[in-house]
GROMACS .gro file of C-alpha atoms in nm:
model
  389
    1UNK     CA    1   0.000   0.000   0.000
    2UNK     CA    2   0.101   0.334  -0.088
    3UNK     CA    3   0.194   0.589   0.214
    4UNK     CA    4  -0.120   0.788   0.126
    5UNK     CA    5  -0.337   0.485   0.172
    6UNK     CA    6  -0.343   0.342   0.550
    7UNK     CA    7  -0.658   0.174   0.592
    8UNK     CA    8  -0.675   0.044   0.973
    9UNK     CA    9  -1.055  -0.073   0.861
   10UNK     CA   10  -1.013  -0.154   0.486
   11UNK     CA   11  -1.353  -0.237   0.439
   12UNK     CA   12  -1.478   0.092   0.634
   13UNK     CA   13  -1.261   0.331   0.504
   14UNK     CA   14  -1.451   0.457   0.182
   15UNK     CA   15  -1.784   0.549   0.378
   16UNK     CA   16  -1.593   0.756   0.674
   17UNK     CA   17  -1.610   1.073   0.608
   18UNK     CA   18  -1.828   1.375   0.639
   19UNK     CA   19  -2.145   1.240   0.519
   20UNK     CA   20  -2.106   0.989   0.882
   21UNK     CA   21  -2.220   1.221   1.178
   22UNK     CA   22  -1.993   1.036   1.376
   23UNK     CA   23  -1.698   1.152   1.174
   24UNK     CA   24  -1.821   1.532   1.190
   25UNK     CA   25  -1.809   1.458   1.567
   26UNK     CA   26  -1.447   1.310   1.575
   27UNK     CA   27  -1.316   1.556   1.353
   28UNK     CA   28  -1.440   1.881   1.567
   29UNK     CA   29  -1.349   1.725   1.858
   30UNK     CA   30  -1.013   1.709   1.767
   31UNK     CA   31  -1.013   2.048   1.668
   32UNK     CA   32  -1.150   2.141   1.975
   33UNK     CA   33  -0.844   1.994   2.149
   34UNK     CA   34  -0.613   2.156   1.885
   35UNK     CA   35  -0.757   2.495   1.937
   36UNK     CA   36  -0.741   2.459   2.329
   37UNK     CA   37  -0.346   2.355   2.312
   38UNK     CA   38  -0.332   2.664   2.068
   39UNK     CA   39  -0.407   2.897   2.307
   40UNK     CA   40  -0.195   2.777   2.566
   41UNK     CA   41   0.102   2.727   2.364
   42UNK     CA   42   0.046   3.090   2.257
   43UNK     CA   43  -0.004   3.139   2.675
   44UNK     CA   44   0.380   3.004   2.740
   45UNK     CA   45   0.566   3.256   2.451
   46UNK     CA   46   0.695   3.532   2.675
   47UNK     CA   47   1.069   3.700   2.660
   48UNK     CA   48   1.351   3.458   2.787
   49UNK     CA   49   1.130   3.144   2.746
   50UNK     CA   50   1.345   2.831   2.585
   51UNK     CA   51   1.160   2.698   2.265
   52UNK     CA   52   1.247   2.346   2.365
   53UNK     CA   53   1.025   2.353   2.708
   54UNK     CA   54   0.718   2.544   2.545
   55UNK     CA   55   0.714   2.258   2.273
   56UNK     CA   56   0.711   2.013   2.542
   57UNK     CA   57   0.499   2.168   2.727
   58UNK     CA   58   0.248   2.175   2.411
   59UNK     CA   59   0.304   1.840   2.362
   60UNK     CA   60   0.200   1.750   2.676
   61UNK     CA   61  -0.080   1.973   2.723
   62UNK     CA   62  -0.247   1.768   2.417
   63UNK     CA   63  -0.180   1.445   2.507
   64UNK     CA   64  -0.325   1.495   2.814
   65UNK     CA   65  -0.656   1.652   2.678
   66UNK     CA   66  -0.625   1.336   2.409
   67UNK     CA   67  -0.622   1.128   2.676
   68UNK     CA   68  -0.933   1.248   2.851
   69UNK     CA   69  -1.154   1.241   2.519
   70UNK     CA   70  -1.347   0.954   2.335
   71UNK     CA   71  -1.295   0.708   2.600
   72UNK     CA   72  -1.636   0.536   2.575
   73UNK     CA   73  -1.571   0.192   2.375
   74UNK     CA   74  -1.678   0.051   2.045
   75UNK     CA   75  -1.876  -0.235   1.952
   76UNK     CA   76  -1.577  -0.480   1.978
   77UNK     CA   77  -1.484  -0.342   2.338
   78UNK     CA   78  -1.209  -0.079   2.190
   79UNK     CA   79  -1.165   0.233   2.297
   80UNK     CA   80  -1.034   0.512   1.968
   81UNK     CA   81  -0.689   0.490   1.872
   82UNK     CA   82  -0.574   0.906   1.966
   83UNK     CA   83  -0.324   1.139   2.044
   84UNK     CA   84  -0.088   1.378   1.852
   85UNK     CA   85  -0.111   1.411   1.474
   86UNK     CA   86   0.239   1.673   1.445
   87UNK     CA   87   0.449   1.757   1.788
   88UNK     CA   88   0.450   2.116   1.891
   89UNK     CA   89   0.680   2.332   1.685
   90UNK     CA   90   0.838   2.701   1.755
   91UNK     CA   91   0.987   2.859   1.474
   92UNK     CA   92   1.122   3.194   1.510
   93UNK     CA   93   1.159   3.502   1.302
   94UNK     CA   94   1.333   3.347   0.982
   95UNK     CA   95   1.317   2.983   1.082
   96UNK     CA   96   0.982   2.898   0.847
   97UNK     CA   97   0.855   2.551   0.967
   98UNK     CA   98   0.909   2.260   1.184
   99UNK     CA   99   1.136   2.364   1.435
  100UNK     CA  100   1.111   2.130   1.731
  101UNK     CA  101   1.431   2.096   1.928
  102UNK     CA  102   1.591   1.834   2.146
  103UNK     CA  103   1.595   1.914   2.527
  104UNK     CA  104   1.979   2.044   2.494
  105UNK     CA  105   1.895   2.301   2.277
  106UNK     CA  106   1.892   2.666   2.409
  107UNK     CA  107   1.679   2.824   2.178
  108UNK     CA  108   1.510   3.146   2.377
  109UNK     CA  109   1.207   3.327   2.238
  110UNK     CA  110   1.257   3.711   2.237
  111UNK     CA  111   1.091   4.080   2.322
  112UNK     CA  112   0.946   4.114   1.927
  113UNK     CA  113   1.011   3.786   1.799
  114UNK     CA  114   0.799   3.660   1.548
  115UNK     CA  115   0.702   3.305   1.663
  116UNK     CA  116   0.532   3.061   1.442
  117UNK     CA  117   0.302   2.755   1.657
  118UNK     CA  118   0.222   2.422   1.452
  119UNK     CA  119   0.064   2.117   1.573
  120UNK     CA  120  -0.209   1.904   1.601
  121UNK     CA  121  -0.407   1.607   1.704
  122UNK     CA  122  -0.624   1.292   1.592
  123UNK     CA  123  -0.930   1.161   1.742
  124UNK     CA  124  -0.960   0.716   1.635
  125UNK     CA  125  -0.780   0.879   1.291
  126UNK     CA  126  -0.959   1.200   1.225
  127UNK     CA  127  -0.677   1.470   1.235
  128UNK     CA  128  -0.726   1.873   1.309
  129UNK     CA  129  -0.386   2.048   1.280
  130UNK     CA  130  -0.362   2.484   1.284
  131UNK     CA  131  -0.042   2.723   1.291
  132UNK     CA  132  -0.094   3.039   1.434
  133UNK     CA  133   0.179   3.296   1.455
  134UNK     CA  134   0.245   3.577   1.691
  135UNK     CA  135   0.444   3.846   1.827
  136UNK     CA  136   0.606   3.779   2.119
  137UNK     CA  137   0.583   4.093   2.373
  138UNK     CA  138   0.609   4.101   2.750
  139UNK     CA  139   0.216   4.291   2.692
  140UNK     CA  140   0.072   4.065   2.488
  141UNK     CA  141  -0.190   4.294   2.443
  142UNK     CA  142   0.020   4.569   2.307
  143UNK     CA  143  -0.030   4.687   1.919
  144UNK     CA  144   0.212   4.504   1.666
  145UNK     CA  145   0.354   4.711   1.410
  146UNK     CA  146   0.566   4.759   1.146
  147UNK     CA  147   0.705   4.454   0.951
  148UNK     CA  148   0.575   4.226   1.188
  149UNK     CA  149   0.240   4.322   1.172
  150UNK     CA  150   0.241   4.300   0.785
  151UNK     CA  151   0.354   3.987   0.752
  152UNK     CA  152   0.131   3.822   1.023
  153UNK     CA  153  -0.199   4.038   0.848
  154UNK     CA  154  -0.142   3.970   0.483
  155UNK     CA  155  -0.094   3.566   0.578
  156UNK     CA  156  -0.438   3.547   0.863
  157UNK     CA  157  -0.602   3.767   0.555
  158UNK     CA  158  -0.495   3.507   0.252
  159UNK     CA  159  -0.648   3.256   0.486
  160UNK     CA  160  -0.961   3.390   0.516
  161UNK     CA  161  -0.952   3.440   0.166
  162UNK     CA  162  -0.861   3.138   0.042
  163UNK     CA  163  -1.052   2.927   0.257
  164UNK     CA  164  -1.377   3.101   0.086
  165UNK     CA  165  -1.251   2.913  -0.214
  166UNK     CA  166  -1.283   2.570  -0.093
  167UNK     CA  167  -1.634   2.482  -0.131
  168UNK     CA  168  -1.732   2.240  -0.320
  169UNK     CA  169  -1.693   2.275  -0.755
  170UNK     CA  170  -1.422   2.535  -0.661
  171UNK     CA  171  -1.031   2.452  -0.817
  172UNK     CA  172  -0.747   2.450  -0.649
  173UNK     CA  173  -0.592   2.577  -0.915
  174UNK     CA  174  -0.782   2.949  -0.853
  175UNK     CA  175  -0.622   3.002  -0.518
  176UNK     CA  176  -0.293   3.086  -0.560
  177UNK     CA  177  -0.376   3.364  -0.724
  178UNK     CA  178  -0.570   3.528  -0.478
  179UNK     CA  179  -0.256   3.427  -0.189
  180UNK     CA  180  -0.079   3.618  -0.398
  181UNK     CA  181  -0.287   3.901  -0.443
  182UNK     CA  182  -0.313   3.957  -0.032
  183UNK     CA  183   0.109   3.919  -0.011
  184UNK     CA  184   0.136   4.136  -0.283
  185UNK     CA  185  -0.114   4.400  -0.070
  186UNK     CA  186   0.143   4.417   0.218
  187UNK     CA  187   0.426   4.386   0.036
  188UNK     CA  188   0.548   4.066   0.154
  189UNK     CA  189   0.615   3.721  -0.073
  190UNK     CA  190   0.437   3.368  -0.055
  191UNK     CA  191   0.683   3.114   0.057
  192UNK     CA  192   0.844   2.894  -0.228
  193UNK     CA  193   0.726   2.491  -0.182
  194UNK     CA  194   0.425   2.517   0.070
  195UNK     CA  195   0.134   2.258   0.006
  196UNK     CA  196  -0.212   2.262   0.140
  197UNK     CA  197  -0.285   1.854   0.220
  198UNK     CA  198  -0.597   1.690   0.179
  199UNK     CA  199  -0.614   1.468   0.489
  200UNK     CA  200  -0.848   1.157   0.560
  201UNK     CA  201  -0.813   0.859   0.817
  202UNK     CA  202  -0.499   0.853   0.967
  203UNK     CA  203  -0.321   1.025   0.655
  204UNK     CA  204  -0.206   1.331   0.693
  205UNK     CA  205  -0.097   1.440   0.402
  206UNK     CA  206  -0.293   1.310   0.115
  207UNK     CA  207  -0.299   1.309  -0.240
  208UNK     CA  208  -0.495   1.639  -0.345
  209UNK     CA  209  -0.295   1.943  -0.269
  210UNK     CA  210  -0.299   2.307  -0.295
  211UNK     CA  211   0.042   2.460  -0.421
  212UNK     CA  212   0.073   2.843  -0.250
  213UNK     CA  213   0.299   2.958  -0.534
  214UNK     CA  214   0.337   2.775  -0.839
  215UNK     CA  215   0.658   2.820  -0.992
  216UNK     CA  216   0.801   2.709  -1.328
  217UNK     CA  217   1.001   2.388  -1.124
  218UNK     CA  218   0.679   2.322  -0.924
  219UNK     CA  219   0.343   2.250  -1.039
  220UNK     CA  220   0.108   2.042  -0.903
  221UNK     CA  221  -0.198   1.880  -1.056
  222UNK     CA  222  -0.538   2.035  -1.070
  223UNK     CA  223  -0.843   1.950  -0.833
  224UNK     CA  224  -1.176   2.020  -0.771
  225UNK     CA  225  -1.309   2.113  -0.420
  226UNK     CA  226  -1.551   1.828  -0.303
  227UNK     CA  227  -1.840   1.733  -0.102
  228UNK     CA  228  -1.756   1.593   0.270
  229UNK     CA  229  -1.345   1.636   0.208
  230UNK     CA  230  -1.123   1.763   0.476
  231UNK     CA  231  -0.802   2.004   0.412
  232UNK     CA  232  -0.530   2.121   0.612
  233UNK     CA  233  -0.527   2.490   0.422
  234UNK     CA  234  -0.180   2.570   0.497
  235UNK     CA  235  -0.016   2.929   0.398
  236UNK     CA  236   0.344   3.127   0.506
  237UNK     CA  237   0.421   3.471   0.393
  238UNK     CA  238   0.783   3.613   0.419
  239UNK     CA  239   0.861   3.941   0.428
  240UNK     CA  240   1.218   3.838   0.217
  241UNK     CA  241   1.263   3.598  -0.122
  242UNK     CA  242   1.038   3.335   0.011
  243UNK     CA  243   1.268   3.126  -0.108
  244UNK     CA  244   1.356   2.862   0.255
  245UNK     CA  245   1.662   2.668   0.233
  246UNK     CA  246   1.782   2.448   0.472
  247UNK     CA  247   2.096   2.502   0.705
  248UNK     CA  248   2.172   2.247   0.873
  249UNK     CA  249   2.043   1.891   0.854
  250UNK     CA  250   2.103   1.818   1.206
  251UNK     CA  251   1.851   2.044   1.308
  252UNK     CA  252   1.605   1.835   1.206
  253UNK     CA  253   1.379   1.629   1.445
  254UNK     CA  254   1.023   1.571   1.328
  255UNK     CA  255   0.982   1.266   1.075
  256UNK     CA  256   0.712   1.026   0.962
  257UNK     CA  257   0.676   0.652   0.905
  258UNK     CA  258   0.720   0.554   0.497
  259UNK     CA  259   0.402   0.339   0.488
  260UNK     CA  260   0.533   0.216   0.152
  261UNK     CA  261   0.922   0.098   0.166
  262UNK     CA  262   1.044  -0.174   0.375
  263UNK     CA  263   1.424  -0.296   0.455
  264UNK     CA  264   1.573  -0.533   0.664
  265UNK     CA  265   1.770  -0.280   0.872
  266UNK     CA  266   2.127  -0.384   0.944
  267UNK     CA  267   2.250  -0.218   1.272
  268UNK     CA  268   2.110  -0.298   1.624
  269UNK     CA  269   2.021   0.065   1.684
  270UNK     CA  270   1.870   0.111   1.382
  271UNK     CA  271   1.630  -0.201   1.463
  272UNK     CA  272   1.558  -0.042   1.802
  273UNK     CA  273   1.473   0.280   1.713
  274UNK     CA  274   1.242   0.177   1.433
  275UNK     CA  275   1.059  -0.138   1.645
  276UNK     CA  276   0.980   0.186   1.874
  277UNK     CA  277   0.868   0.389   1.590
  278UNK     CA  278   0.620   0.175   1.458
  279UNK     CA  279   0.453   0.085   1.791
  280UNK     CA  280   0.448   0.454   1.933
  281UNK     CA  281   0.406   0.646   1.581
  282UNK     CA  282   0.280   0.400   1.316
  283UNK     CA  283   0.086   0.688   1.091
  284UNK     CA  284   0.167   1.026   1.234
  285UNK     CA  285   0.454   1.256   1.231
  286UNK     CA  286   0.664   1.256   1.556
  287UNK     CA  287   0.982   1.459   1.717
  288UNK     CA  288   1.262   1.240   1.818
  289UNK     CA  289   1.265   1.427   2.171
  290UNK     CA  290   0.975   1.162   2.295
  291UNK     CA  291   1.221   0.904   2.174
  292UNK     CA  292   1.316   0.672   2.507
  293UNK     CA  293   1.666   0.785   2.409
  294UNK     CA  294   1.735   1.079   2.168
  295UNK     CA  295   2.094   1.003   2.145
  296UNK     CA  296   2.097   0.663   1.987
  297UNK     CA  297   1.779   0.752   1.799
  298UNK     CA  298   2.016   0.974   1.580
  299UNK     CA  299   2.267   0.673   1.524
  300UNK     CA  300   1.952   0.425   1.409
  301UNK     CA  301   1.774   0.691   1.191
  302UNK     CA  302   2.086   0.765   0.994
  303UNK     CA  303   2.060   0.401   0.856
  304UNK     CA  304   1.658   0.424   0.801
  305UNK     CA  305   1.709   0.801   0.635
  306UNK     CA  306   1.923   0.611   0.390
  307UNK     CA  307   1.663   0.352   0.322
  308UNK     CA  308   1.375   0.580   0.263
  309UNK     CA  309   1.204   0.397   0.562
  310UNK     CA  310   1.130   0.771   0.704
  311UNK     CA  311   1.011   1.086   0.545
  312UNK     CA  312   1.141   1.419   0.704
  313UNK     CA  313   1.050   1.748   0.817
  314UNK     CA  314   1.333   1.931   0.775
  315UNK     CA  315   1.399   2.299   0.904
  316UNK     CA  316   1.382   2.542   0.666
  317UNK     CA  317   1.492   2.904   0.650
  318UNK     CA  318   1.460   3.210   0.515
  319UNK     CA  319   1.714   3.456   0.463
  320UNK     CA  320   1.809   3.603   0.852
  321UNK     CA  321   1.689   3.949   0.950
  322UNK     CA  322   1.372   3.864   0.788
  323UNK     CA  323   1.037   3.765   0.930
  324UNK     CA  324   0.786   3.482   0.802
  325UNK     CA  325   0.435   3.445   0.923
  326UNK     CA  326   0.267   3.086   0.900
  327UNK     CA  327  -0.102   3.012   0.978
  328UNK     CA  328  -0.262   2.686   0.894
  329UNK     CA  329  -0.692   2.562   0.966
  330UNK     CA  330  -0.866   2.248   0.889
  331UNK     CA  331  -1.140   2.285   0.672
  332UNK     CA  332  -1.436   2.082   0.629
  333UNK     CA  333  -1.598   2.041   0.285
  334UNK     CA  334  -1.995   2.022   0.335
  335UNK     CA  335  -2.251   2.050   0.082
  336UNK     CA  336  -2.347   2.380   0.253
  337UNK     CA  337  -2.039   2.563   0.218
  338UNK     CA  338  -1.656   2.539   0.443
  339UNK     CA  339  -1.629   2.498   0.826
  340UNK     CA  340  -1.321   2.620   0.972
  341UNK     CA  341  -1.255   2.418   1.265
  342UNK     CA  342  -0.896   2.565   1.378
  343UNK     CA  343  -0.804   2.871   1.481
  344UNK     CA  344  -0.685   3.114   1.718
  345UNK     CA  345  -0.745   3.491   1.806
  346UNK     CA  346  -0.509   3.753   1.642
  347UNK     CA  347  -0.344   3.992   1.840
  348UNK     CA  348  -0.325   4.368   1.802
  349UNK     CA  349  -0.204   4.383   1.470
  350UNK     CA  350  -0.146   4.788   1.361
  351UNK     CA  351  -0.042   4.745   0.933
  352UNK     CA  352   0.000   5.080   0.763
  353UNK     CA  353  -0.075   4.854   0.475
  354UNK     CA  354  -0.384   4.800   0.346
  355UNK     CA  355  -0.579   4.519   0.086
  356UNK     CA  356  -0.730   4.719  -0.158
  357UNK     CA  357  -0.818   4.465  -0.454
  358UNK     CA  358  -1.170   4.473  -0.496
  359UNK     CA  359  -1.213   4.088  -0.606
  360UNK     CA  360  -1.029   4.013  -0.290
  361UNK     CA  361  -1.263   4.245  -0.048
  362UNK     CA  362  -1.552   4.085  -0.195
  363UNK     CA  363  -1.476   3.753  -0.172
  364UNK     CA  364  -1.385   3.811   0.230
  365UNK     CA  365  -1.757   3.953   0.258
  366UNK     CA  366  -1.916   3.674   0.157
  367UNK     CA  367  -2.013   3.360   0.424
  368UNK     CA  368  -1.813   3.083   0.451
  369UNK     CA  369  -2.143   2.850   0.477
  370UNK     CA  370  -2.470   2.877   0.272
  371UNK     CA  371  -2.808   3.024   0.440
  372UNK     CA  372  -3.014   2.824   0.187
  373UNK     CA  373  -3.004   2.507   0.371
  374UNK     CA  374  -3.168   2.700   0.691
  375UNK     CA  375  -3.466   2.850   0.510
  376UNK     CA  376  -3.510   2.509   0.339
  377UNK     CA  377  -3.500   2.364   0.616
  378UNK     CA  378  -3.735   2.593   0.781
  379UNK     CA  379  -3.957   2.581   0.513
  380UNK     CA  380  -4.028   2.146   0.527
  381UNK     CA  381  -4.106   2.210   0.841
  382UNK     CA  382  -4.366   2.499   0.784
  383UNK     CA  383  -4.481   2.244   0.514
  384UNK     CA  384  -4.468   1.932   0.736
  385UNK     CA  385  -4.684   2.139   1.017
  386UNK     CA  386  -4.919   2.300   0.779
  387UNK     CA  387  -5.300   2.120   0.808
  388UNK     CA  388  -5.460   1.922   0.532
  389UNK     CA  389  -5.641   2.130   0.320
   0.00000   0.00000   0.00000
């Protein structure tokens, strides 16, 4: 099977998704969990705090509330399979995505840092990931200004855009355009090589995608929006090139089971460290900081890196000096419009800039669900209540 295609309940898999109110259920309660860790992650970034403990601290935060949820068992006496879909990760100022240290590192968040927050959770499969980002100041509800506050308003604003593109019959060819339209507003650049995922049972990253920025080396193929599909909508602004690179492959931490290659491994630590990576993270991406030891997880993933046995996440990088801005929201696809089911608050944010497309300003007016379905729905019952003639 291909890594897009885990099926824990082959025979299941095609009916669960929107269309099962059960589903609905699991997927907003896992964005309810994901929203509540949000907020406290975003709680924990003050001045002098070390990125490594506030990703921990996320971490455990969610596992916890996992824990708690969806106990009740099935019909075969099994309680739901749950717990983190992507460890917490702090990415400051230039760093663009998936920053999540080991507990050595002394990474400290700064007075006017601009701090990016990505994670997420499942519920028995049913995954709700967001990135927020914010400003880190000792008020946290003082104004943010100047390049900061660009940034983070052009990327919440081609969110809010774009997700008004997602219902279903839309393309996901159309919405680049319009990402690019609210960068181009604030002056800042969509980041090179960022991909909106599809996601479904225990995949978090499937095959229907959303490219931010097409570009003459990457191009991916054209979709249509549908009925009872669920998307991680996924954008990052830079106020450089947007253009990451990575710096250093050591800084990388966060990986995910290859569903689809197998090897005998050769070395004893590489056996160990994978045996514990398919019991504790079989689907989902992890950090190697939960690892029982970090330090001979390195010497066994080297081997199944080599093998393609693992994908990465790797760090990447924007030019230094500069800020990027990353916000992310599960979306669910109904037949009555988009439900966005992650999120946070914004701060203060004080742009001298302002959106002035017209197209753009429009689209942001209109509702993200349909009122037709109501007054339908009103109306069978005025019909269903009305006397026999």
């Amino acid at each position: 099977m291909s890594d897009d295609e885990y099926e824990p309940e082959e025979e299941e898999e095609q009916e669960l998704d929107l269309s099962v109110p059960e589903v609905v259920t699991k997927y907003k309660a896992a964005a309810e969990l994901t929203n509540f860790a949000l907020e406290y992650v975003i709680s924990e970034i003050k001045p002098g705090a070390k990125v490594v403990d506030i990703c921990s601290k996320g971490d455990a935060f969610l596992t916890e509330k996992c824990v708690k949820a969806f106990n009740k068992k099935n019909a075969k006496g099994e309680r739901p399979e749950k717990g983190l879909a992507f460890p917490t990760c702090i990415s400051v100022n230039s760093t663009v995505c998936h920053f999540s240290p080991v507990a050595s590192d002394e990474t400290v968040v700064a007075e006017g840092d601009v701090v990016k927050i990505d994670l997420g959770c499942h519920i028995d499969g049913f995954i709700a990931v967001a990135a927020h980002t914010v400003c880190c100041q000792e008020d946290a509800a003082a104004p943010v200004t100047g390049a900061a506050a660009d940034v983070i308003t052009a990327c919440s604003t081609a969110v809010e855009a774009a997700v008004r593109m997602m219902k279903p019959g839309m393309k996901t060819s159309d919405i680049p355009d319009v990402i690019q339209k609210c960068a181009d507003a604030y002056g800042v650049t969509p980041v090179e090589g960022v991909l909106s995922h599809q996601i479904k049972r225990f995949v978090i990253d499937g095959n229907k995608v959303i490219l931010e920025k097409p570009t003459p080396e990457m191009k991916v193929e054209e979709a249509v929006f549908e009925e009872n599909e669920v998307f991680a909508l996924d954008i990052a602004f830079s106020t450089g090139e947007g253009k990451p690179k990575v710096l250093d492959e050591k800084h990388t931490t966060v990986y995910k089971r290859a569903l689809d290659k197998e090897y005998n491994l050769k070395m004893k630590a590489s056996r160990y460290v994978f045996s514990e990576i398919n019991k504790k993270f079989p689907t989902m991406p992890f950090t190697i900081r939960v690892l029982e030891d970090a330090g001979r997880a390195r010497l066994g993933l080297v081997e199944c890196l080599n093998h393609e046995l693992l994908h990465a996440y790797p760090v990447l990088h924007e030019k230094n000096g500069e800020f990027v801005a990353h916000f992310k929201t599960t979306v669910l696809i109904t037949a009555n419009g988009v439900d966005k089911v992650t999120f946070a608050p914004l701060q203060n944010l004080q742009s001298e800039k302002k959106l002035e497309d017209e197209a753009v300003l429009k689209l942001l007016q209109t509702a993200l669900k349909s009122k037709k379905s109501k007054k339908k729905k009103a109306a069978a019952k005025t019909e269903e209540a009305a006397p026999e003639a």
